[in-house]
Coordinates of C-alpha atoms in Angstrom, one line a residue:
X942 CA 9.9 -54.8 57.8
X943 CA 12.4 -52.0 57.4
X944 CA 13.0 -52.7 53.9
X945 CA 9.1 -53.3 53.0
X946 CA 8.4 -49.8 55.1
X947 CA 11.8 -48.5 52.3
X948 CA 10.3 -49.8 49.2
X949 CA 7.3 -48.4 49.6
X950 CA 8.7 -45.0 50.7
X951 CA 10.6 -45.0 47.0
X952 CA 7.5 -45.9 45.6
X953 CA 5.3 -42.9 46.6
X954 CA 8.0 -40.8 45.7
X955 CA 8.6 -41.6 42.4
X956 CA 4.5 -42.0 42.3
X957 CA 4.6 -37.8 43.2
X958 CA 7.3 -37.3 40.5
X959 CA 5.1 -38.9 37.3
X960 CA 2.4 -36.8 39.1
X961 CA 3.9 -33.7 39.3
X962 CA 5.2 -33.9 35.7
X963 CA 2.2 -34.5 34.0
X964 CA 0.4 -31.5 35.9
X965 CA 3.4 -29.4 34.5
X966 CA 2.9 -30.7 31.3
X967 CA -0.6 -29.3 31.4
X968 CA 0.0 -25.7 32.8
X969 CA 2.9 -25.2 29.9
X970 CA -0.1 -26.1 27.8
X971 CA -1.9 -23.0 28.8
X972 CA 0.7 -20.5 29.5
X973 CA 1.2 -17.8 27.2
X974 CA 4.8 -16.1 27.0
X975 CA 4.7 -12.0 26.5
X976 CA 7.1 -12.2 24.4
X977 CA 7.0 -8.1 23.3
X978 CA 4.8 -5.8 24.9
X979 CA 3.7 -2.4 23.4
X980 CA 2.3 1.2 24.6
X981 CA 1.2 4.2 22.7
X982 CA -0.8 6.6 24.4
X983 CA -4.4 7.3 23.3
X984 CA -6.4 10.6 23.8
X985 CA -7.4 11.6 27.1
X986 CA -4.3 9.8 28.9
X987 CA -5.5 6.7 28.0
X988 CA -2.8 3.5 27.6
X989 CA -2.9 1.4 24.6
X990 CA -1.4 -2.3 25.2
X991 CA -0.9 -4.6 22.8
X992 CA 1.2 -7.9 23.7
X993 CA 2.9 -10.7 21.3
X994 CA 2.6 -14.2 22.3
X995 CA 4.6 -16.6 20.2
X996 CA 2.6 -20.2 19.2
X997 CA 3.8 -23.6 17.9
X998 CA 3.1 -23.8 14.3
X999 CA 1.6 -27.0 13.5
X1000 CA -2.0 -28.5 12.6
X1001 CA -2.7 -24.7 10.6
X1002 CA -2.4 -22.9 13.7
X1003 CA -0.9 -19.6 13.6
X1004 CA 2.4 -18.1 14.8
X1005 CA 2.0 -16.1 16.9
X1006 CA -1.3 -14.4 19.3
X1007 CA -1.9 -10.9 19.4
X1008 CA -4.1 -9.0 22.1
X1009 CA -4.5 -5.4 21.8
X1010 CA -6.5 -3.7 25.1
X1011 CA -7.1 0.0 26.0
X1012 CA -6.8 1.2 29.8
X1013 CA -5.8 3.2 32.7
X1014 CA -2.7 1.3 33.3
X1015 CA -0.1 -1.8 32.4
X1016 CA -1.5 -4.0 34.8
X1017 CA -5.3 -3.2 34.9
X1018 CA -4.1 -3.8 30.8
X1019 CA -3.1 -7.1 31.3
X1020 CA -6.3 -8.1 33.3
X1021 CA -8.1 -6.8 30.3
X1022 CA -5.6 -8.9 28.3
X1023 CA -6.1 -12.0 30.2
X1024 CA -9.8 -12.0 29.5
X1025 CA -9.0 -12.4 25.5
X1026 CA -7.5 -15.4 25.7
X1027 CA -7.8 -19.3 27.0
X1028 CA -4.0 -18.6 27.8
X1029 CA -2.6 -17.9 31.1
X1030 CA -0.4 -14.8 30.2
X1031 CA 2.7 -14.9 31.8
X1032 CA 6.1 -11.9 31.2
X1033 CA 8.9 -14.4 32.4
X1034 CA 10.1 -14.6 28.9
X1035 CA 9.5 -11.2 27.9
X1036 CA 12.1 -9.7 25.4
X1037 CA 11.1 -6.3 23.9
X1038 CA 9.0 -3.2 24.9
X1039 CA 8.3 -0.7 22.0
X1040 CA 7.1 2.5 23.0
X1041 CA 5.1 4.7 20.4
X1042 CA 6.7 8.1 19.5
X1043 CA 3.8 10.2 21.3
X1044 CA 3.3 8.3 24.7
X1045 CA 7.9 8.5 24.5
X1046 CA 7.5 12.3 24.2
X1047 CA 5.1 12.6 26.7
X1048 CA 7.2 10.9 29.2
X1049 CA 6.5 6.8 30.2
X1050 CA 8.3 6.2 33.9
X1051 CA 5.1 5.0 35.2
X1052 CA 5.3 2.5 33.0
X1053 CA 9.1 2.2 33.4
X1054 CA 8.4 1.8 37.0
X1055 CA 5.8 -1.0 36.8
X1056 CA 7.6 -3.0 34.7
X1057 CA 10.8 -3.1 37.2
X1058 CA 9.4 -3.5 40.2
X1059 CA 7.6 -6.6 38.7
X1060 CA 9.4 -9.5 39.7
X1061 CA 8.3 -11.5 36.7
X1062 CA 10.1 -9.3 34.3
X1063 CA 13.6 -9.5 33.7
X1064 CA 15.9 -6.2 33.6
X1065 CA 17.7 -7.0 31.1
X1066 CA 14.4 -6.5 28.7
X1067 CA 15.0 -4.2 25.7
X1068 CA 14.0 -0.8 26.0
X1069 CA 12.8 0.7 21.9
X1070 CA 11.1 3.8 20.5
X1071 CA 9.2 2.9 17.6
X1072 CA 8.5 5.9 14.8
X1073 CA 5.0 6.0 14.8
X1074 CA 2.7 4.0 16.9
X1075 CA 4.0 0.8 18.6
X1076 CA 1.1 -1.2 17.9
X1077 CA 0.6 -0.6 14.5
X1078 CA 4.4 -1.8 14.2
X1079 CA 4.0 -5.3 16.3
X1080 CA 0.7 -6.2 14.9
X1081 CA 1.9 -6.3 11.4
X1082 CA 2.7 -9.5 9.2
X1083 CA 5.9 -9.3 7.1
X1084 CA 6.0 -11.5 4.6
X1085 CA 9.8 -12.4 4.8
X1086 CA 9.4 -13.3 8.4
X1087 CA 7.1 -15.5 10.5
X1088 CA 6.6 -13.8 13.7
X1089 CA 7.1 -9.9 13.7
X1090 CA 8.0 -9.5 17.4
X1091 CA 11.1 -12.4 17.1
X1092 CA 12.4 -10.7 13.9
X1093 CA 12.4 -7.1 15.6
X1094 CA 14.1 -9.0 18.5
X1095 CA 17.0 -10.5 16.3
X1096 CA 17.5 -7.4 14.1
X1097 CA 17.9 -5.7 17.5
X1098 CA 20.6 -8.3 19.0
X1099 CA 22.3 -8.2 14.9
X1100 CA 22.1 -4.2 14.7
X1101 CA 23.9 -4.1 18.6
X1102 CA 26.3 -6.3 18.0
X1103 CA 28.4 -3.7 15.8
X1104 CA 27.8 -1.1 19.1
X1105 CA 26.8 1.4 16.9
X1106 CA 23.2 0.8 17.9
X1107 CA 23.1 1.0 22.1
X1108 CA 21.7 -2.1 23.4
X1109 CA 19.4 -0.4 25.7
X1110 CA 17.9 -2.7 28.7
X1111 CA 15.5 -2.1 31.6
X1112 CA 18.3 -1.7 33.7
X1113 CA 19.9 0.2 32.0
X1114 CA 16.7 3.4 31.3
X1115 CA 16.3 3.2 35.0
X1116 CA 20.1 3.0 36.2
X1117 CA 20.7 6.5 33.9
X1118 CA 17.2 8.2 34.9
X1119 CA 18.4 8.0 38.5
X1120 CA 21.5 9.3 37.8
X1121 CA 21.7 12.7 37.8
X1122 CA 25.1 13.0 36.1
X1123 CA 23.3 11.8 32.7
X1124 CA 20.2 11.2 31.2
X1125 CA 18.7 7.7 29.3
X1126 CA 19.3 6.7 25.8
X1127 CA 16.9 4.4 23.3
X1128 CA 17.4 2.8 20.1
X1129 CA 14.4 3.8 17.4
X1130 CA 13.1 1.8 14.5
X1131 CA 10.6 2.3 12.3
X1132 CA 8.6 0.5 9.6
X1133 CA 9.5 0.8 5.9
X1134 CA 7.1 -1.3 3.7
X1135 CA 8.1 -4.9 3.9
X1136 CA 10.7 -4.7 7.0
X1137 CA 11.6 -3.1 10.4
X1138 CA 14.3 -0.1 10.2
X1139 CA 16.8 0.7 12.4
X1140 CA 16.8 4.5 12.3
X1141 CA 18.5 6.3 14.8
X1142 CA 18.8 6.9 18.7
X1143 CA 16.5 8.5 21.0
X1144 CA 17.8 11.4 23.5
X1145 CA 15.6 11.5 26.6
X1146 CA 15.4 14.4 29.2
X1147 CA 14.8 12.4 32.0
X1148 CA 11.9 10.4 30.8
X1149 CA 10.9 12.4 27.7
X1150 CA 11.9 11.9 24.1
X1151 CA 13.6 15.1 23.2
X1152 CA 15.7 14.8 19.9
X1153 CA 17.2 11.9 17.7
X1154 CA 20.5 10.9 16.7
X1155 CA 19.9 10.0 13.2
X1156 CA 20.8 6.1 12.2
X1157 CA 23.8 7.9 9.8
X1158 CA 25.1 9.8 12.5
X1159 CA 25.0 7.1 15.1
X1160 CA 28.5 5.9 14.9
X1161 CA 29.3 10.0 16.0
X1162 CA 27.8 9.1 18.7
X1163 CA 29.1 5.5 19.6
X1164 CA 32.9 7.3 19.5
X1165 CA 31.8 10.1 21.7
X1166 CA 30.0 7.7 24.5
X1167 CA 32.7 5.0 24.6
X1168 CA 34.9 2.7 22.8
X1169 CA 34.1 0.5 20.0
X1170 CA 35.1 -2.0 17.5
X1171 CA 34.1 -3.6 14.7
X1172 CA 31.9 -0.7 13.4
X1173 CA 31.8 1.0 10.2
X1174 CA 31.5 4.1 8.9
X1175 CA 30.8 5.7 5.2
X1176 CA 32.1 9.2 4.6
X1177 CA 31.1 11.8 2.2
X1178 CA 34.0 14.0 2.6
X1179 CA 33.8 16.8 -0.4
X1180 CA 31.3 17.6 -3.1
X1181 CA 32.4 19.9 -5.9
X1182 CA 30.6 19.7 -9.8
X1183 CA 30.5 16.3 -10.7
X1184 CA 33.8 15.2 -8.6
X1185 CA 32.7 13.5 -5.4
X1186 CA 35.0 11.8 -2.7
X1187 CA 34.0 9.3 -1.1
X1188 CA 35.5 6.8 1.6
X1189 CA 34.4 3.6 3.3
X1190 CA 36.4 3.3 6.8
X1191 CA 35.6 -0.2 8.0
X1192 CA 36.9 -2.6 11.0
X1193 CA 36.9 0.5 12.9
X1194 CA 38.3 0.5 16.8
X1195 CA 37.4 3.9 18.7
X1196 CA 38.9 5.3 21.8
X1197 CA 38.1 8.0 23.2
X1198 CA 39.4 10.1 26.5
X1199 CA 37.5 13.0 28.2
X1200 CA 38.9 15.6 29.8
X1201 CA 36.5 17.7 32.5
X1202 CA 38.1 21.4 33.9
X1203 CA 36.9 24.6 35.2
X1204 CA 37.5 27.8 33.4
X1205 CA 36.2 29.9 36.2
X1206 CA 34.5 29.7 39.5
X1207 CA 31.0 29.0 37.8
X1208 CA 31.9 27.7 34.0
X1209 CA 33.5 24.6 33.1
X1210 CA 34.9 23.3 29.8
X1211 CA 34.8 19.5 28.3
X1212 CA 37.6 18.1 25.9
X1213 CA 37.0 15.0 24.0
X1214 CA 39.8 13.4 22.5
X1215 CA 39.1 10.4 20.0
X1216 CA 41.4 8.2 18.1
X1217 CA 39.9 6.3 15.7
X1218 CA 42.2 3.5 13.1
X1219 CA 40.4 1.2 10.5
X1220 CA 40.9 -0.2 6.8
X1221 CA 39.9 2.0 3.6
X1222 CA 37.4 -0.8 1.8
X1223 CA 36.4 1.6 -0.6
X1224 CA 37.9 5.3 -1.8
X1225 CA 36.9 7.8 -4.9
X1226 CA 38.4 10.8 -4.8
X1227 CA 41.8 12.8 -6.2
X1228 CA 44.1 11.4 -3.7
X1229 CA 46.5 8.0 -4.0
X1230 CA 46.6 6.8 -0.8
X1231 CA 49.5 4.1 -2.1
X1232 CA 51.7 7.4 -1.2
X1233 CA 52.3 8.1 2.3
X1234 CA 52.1 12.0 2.2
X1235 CA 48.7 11.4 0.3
X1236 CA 47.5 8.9 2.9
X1237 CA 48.0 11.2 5.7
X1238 CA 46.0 13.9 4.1
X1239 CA 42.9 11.6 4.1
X1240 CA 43.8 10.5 7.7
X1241 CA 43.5 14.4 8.3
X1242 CA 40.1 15.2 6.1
X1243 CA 38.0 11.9 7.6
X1244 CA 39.5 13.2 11.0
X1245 CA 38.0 16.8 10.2
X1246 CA 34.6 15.4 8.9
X1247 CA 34.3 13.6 12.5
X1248 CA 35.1 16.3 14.7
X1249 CA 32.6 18.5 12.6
X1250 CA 29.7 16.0 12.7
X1251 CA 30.6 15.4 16.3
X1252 CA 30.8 19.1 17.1
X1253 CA 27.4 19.2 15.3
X1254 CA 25.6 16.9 17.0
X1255 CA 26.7 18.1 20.4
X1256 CA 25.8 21.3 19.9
X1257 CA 22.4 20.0 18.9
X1258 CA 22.4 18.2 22.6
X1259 CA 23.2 21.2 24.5
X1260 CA 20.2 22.9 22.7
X1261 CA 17.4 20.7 23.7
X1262 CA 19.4 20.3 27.5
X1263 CA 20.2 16.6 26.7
X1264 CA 23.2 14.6 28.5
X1265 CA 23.0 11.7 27.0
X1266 CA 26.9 11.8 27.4
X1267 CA 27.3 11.9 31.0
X1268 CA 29.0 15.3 30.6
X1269 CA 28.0 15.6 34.2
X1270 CA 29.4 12.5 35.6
X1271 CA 32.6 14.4 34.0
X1272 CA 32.3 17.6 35.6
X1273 CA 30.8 15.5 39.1
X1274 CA 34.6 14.1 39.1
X1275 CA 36.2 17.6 39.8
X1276 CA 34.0 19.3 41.9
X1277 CA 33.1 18.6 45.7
X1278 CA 29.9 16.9 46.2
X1279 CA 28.7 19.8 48.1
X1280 CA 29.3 22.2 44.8
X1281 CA 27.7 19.7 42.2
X1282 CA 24.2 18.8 44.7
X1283 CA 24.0 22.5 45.2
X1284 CA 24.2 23.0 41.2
X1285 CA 21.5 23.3 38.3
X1286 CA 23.0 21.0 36.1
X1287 CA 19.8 21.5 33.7
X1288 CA 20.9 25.3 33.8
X1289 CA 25.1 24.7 33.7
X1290 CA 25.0 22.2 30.7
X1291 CA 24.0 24.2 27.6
X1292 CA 26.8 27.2 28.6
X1293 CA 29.4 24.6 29.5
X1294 CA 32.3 24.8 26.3
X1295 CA 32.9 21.2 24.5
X1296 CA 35.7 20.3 22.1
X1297 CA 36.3 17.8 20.2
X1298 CA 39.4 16.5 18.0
X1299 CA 39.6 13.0 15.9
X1300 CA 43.1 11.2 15.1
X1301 CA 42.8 9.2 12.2
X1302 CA 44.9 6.3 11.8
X1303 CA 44.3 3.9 8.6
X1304 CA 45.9 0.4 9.1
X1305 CA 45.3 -0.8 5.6
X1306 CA 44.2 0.5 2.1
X1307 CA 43.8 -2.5 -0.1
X1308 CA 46.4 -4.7 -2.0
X1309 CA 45.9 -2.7 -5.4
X1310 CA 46.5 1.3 -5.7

């Protein structure tokens, strides 16, 4: 009896299993996967939402489903959404948000906000500014590439993977926006015709889009916010007539140390030591670098032509009250915690005095000089 009573216990079990599969079979069927969402902000405040949904291609069906809605906010948006497809929209597999250029100026930690305290969306979602207006960008069809919202997603991933581009997360906005030692960084891309640029980093003021680090410069910037490998950077060092010198430093490693110290009771300077060493792939210019003395004068101009593009571009940040290096996590370090909460770092940070000096070290220059 015991084993009748057994047998049929295994039986209703596996019964339930073939059961539950088949109705999981069905909802996949029906689920739509956000797989990049973006905003752009209309007149009068309005929010313009327009979400990617990747489909199976097969039996003519197309790649992917776009739904564009306008509304107050990202969820009342995504009931709107909802209603425009036989899909059940779901974000668990969401990759991307783009932001248009006008809704990032204006500020979008609302929208920040919403998205992280959603459980359903991931933090480690990429954060982007798009040049231009978000949707306009995701709705597009380029002909190289099958879906747009995957091929933004892998340029991303390609473009990071040197570090010169930050990789810029959900986590990430909202762990610098709440730090009030620094303030949050985005990668930007733009359309060009028939493909997706990467074309620089935004600076952000909190959560406005204040200034850009152009793509050129971005490596500047990768040396000054941390260390690095594998990146590579082309150099214009002099200009004169028709003679032009030109280097390519590649397989770059950066390291950088900063150094944080009062000058007086209320003023504080910033030091930024950076030692950079790569391989010469490519040089046009008066010098032989097969001589030694020769070679250390090119280590000493592409060390100069840092510093002053670095020099530049901080200069640039302290002007529009950006701290997108954590110069005040620095300056947090040496002063009691009483001083720096009692401080206006927003009013400190522009006065504050910031060097910078490169030490260039080239490994290799090729097997023929």
């Amino acid at each position: 009896m015991y084993k009748t009573r057994f047998q049929w216990l295994i039986t209703c079990m596996l019964l339930m299993t073939i059961t539950g599969c088949g109705n999981d079979q069905r909802i996949l069927e029906k689920i739509g996967l956000t797989h990049t969402t973006a905003f752009d902000l209309m007149p009068g405040g309005m929010l313009k939402v327009t979400n990617s949904i990747p489909l199976a291609v097969d039996e003519g069906r197309k790649p992917r489903e776009v739904l564009t809605t306008i509304s107050d906010s990202s969820k009342s948006a995504k009931v709107d959404l909802s209603r425009q497809t036989q899909l059940i929209l779901v974000s668990g597999q969401m990759r991307n948000i783009l932001f248009g250029t006008t809704l990032a100026r204006r500020g979008f930690w609302d929208d920040i906000d919403t998205l992280v305290r959603d459980p359903s969306v991931s933090p480690r979602v990429k954060v982007t500014v798009v040049d231009g207006d978000a949707h306009d960008l995701l709705i597009k069809n380029y002909s190289n590439y099958l879906r747009t919202a995957q091929y933004i997603d892998r340029m991303m991933e390609s473009e990071t993977r040197f570090q010169s581009i930050p990789k810029v997360t959900l986590y990430e906005f909202t762990r610098d926006y709440y730090d009030d030692g620094i303030d949050p960084i985005a990668p930007t891309i733009k359309d060009i015709g028939d493909h997706v640029k990467v074309n620089g980093i935004a600076l952000f003021q909190d959560d406005r889009y204040v200034m850009k680090i152009a793509d050129k410069e971005s490596n500047f910037f990768a040396m000054l916010s941390k260390n690095f490998k594998l990146g590579s950077l082309p150099m214009r060092l002099s200009e004169e007539g028709d003679k032009k010198e030109f280097v390519l430093f590649d397989s770059l490693v950066s390291k950088r140390q900063v150094h944080a110290a009062r000058t007086d009771g209320s003023s504080f300077k910033v030091d930024f030591e950076i030692s950079v060493s790569g391989v010469i792939l490519e040089y046009m210019g008066s010098l032989k670098i097969s001589k030694e003395e020769d070679r250390h004068a090119l280590e000493d101009k592409i060390g100069e032509k840092i510093t002053s593009h670095m020099e530049t571009m901080l200069n640039a940040m302290q002007k529009h009250n950006v701290d997108s290096l954590g110069l005040g996590n620095e300056i947090k370090r040496i002063v009691p915690y009483k001083e720096w909460k009692a401080m206006n770092w927003r009013e400190v940070y522009p006065d504050i005095e910031i060097h910078c000096q490169t030490k260039v070290k080239i490994k290799h220059y090729g097997k023929f000089q």
